[in-house]
mmCIF file of C-alpha atoms and ligand atoms in Angstrom:
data_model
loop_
_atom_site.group_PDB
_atom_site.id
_atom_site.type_symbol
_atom_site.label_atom_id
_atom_site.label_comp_id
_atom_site.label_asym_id
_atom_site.label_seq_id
_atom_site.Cartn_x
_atom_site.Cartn_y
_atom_site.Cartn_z
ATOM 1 C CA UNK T 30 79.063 108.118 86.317
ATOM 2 C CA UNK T 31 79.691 110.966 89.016
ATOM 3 C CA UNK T 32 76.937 110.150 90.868
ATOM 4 C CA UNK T 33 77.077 106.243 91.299
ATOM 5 C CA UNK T 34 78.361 105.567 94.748
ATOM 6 C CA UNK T 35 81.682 104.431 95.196
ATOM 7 C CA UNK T 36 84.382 102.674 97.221
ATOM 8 C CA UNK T 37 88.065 103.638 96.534
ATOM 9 C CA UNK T 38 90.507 101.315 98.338
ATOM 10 C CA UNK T 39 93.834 102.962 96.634
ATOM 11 C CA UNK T 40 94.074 106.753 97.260
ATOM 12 C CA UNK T 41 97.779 108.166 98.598
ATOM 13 C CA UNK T 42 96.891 111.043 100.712
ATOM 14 C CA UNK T 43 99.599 113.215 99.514
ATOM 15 C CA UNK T 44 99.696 111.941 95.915
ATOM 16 C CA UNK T 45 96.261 113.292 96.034
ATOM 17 C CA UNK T 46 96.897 116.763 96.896
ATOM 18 C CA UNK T 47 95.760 119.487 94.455
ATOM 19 C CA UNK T 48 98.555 121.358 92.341
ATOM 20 C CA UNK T 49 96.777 124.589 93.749
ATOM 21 C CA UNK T 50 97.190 123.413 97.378
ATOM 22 C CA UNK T 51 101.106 122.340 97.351
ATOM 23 C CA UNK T 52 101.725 125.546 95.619
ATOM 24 C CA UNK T 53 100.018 127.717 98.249
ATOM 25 C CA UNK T 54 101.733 125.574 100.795
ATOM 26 C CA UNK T 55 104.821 126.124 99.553
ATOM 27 C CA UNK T 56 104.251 129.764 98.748
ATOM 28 C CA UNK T 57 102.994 129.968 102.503
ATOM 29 C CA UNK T 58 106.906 128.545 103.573
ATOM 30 C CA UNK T 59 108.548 130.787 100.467
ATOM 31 C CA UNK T 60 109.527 127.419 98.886
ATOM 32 C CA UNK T 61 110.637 127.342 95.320
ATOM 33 C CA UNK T 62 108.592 124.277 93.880
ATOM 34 C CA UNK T 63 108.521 125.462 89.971
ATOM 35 C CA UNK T 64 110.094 122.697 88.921
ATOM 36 C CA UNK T 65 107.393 120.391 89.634
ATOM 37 C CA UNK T 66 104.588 122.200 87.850
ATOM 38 C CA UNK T 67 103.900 122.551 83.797
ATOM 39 C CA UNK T 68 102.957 125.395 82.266
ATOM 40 C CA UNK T 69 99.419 124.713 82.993
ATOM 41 C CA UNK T 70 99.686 124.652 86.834
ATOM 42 C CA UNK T 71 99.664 120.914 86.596
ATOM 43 C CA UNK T 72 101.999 118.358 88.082
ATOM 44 C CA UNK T 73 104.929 117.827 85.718
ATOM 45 C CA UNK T 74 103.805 114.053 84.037
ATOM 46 C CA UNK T 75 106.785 111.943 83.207
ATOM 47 C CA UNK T 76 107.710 108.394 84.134
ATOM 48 C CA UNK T 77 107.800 106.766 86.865
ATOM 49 C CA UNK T 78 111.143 107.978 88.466
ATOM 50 C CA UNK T 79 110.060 111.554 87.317
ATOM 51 C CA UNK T 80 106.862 110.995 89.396
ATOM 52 C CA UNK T 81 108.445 109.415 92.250
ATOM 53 C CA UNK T 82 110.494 112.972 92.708
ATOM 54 C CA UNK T 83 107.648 115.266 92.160
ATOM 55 C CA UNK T 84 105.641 113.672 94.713
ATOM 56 C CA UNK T 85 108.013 113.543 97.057
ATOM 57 C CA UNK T 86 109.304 117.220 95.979
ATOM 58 C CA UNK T 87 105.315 117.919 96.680
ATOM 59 C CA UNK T 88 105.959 116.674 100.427
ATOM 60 C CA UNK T 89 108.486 118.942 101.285
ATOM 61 C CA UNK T 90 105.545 121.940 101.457
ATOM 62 C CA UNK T 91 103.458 119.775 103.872
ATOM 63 C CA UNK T 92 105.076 120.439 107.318
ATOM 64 C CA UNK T 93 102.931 120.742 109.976
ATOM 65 C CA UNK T 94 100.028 118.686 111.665
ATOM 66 C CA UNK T 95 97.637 121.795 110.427
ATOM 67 C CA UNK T 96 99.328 121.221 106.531
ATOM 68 C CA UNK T 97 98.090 117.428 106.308
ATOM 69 C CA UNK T 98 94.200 118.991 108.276
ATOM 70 C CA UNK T 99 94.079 121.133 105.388
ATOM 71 C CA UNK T 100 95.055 118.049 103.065
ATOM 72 C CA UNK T 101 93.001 115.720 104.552
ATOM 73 C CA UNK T 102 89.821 117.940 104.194
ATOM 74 C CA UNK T 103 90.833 118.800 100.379
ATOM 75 C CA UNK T 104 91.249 115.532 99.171
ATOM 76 C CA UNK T 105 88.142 114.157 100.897
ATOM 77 C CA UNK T 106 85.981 117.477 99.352
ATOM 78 C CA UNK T 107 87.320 115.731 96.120
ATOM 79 C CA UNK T 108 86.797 112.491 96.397
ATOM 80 C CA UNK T 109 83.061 113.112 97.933
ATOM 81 C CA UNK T 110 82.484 115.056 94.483
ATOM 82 C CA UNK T 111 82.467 112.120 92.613
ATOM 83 C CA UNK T 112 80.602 109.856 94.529
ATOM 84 C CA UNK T 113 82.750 108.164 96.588
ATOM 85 C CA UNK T 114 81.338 107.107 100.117
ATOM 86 C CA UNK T 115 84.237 104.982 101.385
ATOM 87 C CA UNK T 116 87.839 105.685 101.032
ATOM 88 C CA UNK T 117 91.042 104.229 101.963
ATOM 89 C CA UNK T 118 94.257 106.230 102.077
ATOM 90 C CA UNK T 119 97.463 105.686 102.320
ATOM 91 C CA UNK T 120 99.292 107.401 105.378
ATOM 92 C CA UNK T 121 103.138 107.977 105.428
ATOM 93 C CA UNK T 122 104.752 108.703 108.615
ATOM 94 C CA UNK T 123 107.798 109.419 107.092
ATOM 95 C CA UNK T 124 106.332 112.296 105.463
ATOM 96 C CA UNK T 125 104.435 113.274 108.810
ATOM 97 C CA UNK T 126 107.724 113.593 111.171
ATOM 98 C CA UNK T 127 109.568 111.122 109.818
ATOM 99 C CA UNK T 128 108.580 108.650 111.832
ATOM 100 C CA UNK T 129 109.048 109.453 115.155
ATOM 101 C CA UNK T 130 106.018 108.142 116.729
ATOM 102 C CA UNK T 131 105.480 111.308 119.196
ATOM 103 C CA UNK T 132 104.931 113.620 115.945
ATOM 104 C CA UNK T 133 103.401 111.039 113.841
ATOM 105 C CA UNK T 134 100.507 110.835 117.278
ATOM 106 C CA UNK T 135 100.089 114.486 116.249
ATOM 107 C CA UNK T 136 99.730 114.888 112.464
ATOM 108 C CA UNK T 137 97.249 111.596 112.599
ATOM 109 C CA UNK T 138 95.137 113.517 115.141
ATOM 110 C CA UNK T 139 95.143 116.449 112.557
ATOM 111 C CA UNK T 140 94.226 113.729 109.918
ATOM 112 C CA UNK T 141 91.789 112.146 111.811
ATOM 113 C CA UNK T 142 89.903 114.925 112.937
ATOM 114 C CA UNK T 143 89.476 115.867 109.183
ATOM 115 C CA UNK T 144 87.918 112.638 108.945
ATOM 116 C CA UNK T 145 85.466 113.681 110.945
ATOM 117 C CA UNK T 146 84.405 116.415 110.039
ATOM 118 C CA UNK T 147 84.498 115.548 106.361
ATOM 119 C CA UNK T 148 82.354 112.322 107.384
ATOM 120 C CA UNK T 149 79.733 115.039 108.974
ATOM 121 C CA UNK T 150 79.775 117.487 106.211
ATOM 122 C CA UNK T 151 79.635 115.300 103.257
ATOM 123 C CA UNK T 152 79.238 111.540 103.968
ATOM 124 C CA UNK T 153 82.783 110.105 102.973
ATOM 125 C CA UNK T 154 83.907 107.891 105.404
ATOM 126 C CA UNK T 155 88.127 107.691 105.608
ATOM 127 C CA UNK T 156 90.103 104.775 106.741
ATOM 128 C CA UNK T 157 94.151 104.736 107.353
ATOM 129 C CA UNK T 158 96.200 102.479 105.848
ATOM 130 C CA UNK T 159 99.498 103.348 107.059
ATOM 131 C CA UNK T 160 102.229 102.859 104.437
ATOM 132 C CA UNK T 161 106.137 102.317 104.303
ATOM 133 C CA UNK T 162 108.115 103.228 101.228
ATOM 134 C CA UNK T 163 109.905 100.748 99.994
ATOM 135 C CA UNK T 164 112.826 102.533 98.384
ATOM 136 C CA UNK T 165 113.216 104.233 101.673
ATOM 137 C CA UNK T 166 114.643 100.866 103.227
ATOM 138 C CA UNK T 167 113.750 98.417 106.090
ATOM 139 C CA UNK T 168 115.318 100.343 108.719
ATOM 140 C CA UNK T 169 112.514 103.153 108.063
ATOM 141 C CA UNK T 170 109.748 100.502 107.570
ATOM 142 C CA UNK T 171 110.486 99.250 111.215
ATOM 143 C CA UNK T 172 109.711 102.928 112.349
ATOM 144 C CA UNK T 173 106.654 103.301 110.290
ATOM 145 C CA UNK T 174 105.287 99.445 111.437
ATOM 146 C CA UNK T 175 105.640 101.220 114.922
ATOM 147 C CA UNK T 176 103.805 103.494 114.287
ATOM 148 C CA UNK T 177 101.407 101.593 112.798
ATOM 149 C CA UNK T 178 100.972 99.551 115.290
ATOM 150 C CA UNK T 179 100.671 101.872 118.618
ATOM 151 C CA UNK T 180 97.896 103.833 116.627
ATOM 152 C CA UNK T 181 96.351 101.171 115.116
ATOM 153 C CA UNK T 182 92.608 100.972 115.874
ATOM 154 C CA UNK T 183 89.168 102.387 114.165
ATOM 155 C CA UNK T 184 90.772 104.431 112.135
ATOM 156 C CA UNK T 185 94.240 103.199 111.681
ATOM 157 C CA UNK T 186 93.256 100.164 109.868
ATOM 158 C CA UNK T 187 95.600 98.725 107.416
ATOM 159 C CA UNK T 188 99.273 98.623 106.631
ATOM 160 C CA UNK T 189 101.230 98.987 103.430
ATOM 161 C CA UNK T 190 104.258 99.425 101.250
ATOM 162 C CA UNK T 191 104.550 101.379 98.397
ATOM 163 C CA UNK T 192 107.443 102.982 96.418
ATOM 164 C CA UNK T 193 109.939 101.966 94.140
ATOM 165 C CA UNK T 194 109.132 97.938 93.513
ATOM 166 C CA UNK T 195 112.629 97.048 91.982
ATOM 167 C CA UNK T 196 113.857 98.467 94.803
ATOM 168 C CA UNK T 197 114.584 95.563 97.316
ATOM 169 C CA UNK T 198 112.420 92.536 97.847
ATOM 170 C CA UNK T 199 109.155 92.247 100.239
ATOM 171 C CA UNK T 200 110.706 89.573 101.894
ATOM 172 C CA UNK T 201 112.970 92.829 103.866
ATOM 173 C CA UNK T 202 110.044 94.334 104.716
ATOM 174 C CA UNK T 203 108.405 91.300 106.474
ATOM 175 C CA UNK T 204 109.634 92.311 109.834
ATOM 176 C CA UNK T 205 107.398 94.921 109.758
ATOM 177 C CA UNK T 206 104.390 93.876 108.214
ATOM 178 C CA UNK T 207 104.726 90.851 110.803
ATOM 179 C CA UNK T 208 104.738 93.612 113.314
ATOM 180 C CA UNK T 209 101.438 95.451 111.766
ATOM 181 C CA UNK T 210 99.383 91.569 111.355
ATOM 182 C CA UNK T 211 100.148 90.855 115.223
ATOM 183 C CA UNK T 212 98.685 94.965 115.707
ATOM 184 C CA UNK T 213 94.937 93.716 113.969
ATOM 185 C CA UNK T 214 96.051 95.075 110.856
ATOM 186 C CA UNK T 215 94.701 94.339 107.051
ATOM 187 C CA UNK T 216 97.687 94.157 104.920
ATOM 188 C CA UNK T 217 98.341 95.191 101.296
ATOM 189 C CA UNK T 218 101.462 95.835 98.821
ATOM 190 C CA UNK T 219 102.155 97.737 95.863
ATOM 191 C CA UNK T 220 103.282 94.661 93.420
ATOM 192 C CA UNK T 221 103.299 93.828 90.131
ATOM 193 C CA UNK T 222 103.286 97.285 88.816
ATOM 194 C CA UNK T 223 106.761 98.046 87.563
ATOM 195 C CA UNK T 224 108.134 94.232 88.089
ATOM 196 C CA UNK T 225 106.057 91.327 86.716
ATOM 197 C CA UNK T 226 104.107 88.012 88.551
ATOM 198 C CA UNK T 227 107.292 87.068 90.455
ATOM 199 C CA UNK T 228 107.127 90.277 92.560
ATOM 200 C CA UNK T 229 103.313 89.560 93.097
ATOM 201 C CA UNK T 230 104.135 86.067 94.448
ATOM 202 C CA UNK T 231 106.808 87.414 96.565
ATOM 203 C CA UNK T 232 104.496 89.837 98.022
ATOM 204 C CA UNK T 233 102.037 87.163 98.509
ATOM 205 C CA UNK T 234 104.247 84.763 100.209
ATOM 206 C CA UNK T 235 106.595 86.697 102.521
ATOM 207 C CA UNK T 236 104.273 89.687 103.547
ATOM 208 C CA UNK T 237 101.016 87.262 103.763
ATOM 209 C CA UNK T 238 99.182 89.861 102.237
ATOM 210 C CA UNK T 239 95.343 89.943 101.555
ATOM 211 C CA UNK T 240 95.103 92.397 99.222
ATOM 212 C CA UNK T 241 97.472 94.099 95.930
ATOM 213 C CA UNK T 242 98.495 97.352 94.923
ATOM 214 C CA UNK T 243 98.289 97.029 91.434
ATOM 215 C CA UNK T 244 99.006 93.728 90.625
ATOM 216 C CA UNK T 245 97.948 93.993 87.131
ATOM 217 C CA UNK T 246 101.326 92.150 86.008
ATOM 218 C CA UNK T 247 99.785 88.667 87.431
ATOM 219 C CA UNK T 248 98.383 88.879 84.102
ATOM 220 C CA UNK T 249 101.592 87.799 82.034
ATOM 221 C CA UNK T 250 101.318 84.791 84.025
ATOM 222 C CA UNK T 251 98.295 82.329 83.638
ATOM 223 C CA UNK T 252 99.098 80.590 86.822
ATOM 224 C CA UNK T 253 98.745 83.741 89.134
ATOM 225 C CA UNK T 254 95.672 84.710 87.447
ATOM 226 C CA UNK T 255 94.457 81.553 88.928
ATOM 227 C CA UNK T 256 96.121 81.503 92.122
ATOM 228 C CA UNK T 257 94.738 84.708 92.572
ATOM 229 C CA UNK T 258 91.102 83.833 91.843
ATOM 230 C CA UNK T 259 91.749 80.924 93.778
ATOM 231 C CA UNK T 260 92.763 82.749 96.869
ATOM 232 C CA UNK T 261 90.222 85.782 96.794
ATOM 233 C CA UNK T 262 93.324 88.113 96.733
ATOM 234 C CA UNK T 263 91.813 91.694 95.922
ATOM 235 C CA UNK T 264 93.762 93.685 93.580
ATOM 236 C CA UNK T 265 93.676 97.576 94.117
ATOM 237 C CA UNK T 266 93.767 98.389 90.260
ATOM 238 C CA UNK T 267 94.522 101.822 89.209
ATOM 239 C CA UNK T 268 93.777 101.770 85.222
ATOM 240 C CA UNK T 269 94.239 105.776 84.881
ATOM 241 C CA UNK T 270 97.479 105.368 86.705
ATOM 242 C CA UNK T 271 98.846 102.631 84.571
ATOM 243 C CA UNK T 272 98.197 104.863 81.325
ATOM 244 C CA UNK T 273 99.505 108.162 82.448
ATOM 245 C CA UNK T 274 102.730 105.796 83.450
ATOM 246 C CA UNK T 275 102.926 104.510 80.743
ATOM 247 C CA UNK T 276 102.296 101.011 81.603
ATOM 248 C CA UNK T 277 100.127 100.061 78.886
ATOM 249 C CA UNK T 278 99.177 102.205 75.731
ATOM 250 C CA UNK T 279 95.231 101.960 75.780
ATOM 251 C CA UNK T 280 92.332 100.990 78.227
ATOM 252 C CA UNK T 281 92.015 98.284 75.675
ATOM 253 C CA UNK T 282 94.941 96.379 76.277
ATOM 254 C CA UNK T 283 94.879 97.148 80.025
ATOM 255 C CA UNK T 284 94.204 93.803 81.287
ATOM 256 C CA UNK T 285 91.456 94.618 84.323
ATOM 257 C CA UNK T 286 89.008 93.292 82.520
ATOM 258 C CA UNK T 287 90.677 90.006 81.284
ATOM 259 C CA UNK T 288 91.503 89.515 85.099
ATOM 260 C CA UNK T 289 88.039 90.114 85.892
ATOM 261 C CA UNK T 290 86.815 87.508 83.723
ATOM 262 C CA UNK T 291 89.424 85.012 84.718
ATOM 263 C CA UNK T 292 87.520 85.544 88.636
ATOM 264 C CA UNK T 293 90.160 87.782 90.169
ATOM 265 C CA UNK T 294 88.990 90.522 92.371
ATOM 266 C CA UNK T 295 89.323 93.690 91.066
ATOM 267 C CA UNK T 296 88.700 96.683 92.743
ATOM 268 C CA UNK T 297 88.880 100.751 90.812
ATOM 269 C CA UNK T 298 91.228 103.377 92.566
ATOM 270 C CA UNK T 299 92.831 106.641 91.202
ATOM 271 C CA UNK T 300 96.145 105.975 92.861
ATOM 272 C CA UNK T 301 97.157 109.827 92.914
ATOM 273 C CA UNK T 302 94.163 111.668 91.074
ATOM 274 C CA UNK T 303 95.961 114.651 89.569
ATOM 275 C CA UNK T 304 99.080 113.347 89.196
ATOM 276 C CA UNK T 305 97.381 111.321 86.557
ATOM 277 C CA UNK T 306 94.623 113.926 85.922
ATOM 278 C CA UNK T 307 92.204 111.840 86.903
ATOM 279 C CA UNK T 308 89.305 111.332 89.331
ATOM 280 C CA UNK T 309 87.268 108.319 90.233
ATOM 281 C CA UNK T 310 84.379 109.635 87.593
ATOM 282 C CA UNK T 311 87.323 109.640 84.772
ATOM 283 C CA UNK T 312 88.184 106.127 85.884
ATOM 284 C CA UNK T 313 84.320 105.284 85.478
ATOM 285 C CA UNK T 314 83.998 107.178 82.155
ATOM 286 C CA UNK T 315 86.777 105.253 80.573
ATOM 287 C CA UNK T 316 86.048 101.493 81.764
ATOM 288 C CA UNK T 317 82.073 102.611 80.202
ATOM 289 C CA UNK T 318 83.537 103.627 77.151
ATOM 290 C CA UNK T 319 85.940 101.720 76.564
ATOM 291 C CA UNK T 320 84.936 97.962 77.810
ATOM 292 C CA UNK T 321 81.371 98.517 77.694
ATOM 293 C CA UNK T 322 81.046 97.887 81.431
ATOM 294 C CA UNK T 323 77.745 99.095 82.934
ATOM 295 C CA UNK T 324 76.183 100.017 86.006
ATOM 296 C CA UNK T 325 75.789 96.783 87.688
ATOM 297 C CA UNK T 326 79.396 96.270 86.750
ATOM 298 C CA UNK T 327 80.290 99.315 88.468
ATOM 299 C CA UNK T 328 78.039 98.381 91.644
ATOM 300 C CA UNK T 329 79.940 94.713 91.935
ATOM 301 C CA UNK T 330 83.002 96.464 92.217
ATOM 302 C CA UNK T 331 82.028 99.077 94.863
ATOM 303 C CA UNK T 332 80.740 95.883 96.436
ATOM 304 C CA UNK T 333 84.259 94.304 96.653
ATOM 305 C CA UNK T 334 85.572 97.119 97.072
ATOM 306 C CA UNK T 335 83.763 97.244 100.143
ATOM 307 C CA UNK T 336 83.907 93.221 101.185
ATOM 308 C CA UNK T 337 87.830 93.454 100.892
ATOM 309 C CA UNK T 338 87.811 97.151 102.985
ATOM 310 C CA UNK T 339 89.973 97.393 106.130
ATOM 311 C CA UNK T 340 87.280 98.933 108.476
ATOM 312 C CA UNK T 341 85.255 97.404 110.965
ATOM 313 C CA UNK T 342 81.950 95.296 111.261
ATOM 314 C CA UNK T 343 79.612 98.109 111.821
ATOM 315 C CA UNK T 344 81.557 100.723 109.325
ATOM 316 C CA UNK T 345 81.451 98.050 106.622
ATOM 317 C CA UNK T 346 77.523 97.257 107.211
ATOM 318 C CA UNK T 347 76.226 101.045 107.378
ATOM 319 C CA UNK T 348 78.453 101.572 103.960
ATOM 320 C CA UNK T 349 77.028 98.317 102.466
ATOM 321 C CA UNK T 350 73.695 100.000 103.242
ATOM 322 C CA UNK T 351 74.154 103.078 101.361
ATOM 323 C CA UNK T 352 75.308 101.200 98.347
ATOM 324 C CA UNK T 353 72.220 99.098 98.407
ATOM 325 C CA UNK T 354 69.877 102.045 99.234
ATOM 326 C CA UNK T 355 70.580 103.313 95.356
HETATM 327 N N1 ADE A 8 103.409 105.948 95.589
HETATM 328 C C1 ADE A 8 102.419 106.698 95.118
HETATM 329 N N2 ADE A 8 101.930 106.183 93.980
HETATM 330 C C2 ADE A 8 102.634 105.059 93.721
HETATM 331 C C3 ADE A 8 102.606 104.083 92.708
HETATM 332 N N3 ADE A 8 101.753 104.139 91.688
HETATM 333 N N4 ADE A 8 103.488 103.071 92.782
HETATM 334 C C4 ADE A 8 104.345 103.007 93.786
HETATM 335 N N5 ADE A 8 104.428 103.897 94.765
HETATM 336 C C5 ADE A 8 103.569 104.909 94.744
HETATM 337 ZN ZN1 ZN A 9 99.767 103.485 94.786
#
């Protein structure tokens, strides 16, 4: 399972940071981040509000442009590690300057060049999707769009929202992902995660987007499910995610693979890897052992994975030819 090739569409960059690294970074700025670590040097693993604040508790040891170089290069080691080849990740210029477009220029050139040399080094290819935070407000998801959509290009890619999804509606943030579709941008939205198919139509119909963070919710209603298959919408699942959340008990009831059947899209991410202890071989171990898929299951989905990718013509193609080479 580590060594099948793979696409991962749903990766925040600082959810993905090591324990190891925020706690060095933090040392480094003689920051007292205890509180978000277990007795095991993990992340502290609660529910969803718990996770919310140790994430963004996490943030406050990432400072400079050279913090999120370092971060960039880590969590693209990672990811290459277990096979992945293509990578999406969400960007936050609120946690990069706050988004003042000036600073966020900077910390996306440290990012960037990261990208590049990871790309060199060991063949994982990194695309920005730059991503407002919901429960952060529209006032601060205008600022982000802008930045968005001065830097958008071959690497700035694709704009998002994530956050807290009972926290206002997408219909405040469409200012700003109208701003980031008139940029070029491929658009996608955490939905249907901690609300239910309502919030994934809403997301759907106000934001126009193409593609779903999560979205696994569509499942309580048989309508979506074939709205959804009906439309090609992609959904970004995140099955380790859900379970460490506590969204559903088992991979068994997770519904990824009902919605597969039913002809949605589905796609495999690891949302924020240790957060959830997880990595994108876990995620492969688990939908092998526990719904018998196999490895031309696996390849489909790297496949649409790759088909529903915000990168360009000639990016997609030299992926598409890796996956085929195997
Ligand atoms: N930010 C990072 N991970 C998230 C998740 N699973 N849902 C919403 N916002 C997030
Ligand atoms: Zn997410």
């Amino acid at each position: 399972m580590r060594d099948l090739l793979k696409t991962e569409l749903h990766l925040h960059l600082e959810g993905a940071a090591p324990p190891a690294f925020i706690r060095a970074k933090a040392g480094q700025k003689g920051l007292d981040l205890s509180r978000i670590f277990d007795t095991s040097g993990g992340y502290v693993q609660s529910d969803f509000a718990t996770f919310l604040r140790v994430y963004e508790a996490a943030c406050t040891a990432l400072v400079t442009p050279q913090d999120f170089y370092d971060l960039t290069r880590a969590v693209l080691e990672e990811s290459a590690a277990h096979g992945v080849i293509y990578t999406e990740a969400f960007l936050s210029p609120d946690f990069c300057g706050g988004g003042d477009l000036d600073a966020w220029r900077d910390y996306l050139a440290a990012i960037e060049t990261a990208a590049i040399e990871m790309e060199g080094e060991a063949g994982i290819v990194l695309r920005g999707c730059v991503t407002c935070i919901r429960h952060f407000g529209p006032e601060k998801a205008r600022a982000v769009a802008r930045c968005a959509q001065e830097t958008a290009g071959r690497f700035v890619t694709g704009f998002g929202l994530a956050g807290d999804e009972n926290v206002l509606q997408p219909r405040d943030f469409a200012y700003a992902f109208d701003a980031a579709r008139e940029a070029g941008l491929g658009l996608t939205a955490h939905a249907g995660e901690w609300a239910g198919p309502d919030s994934v139509r809403a997301a759907l119909r106000d934001l126009r987007v193409t593609r779903i963070g999560h979205g696994v919710r569509a499942i309580e209603d048989p309508g979506l499910v074939e709205e959804l298959a009906e439309r090609g919408a992609v959904l970004e699942v995140c099955p380790g995610s859900n379970l460490a959340l506590g969204l559903y008990p088992s991979l068994a009831q997770h519904p990824i693979d009902r919605l597969r059947r039913a002809g949605v899209k589905v796609t495999v991410s690891t949302d924020d890897p240790p957060h959830f202890r997880t990595t994108m071989t876990r995620e492969y171990e688990g939908l092998n052992q526990r719904l018998g898929w196999e490895e031309a299951d696996f390849t489909e989905i790297s496949q649409t994975g790759l088909r529903a990718a915000f990168c360009d013509p000639d990016t997609r193609a030299a992926i598409g030819k890796r996956l085929e080479a195997r």
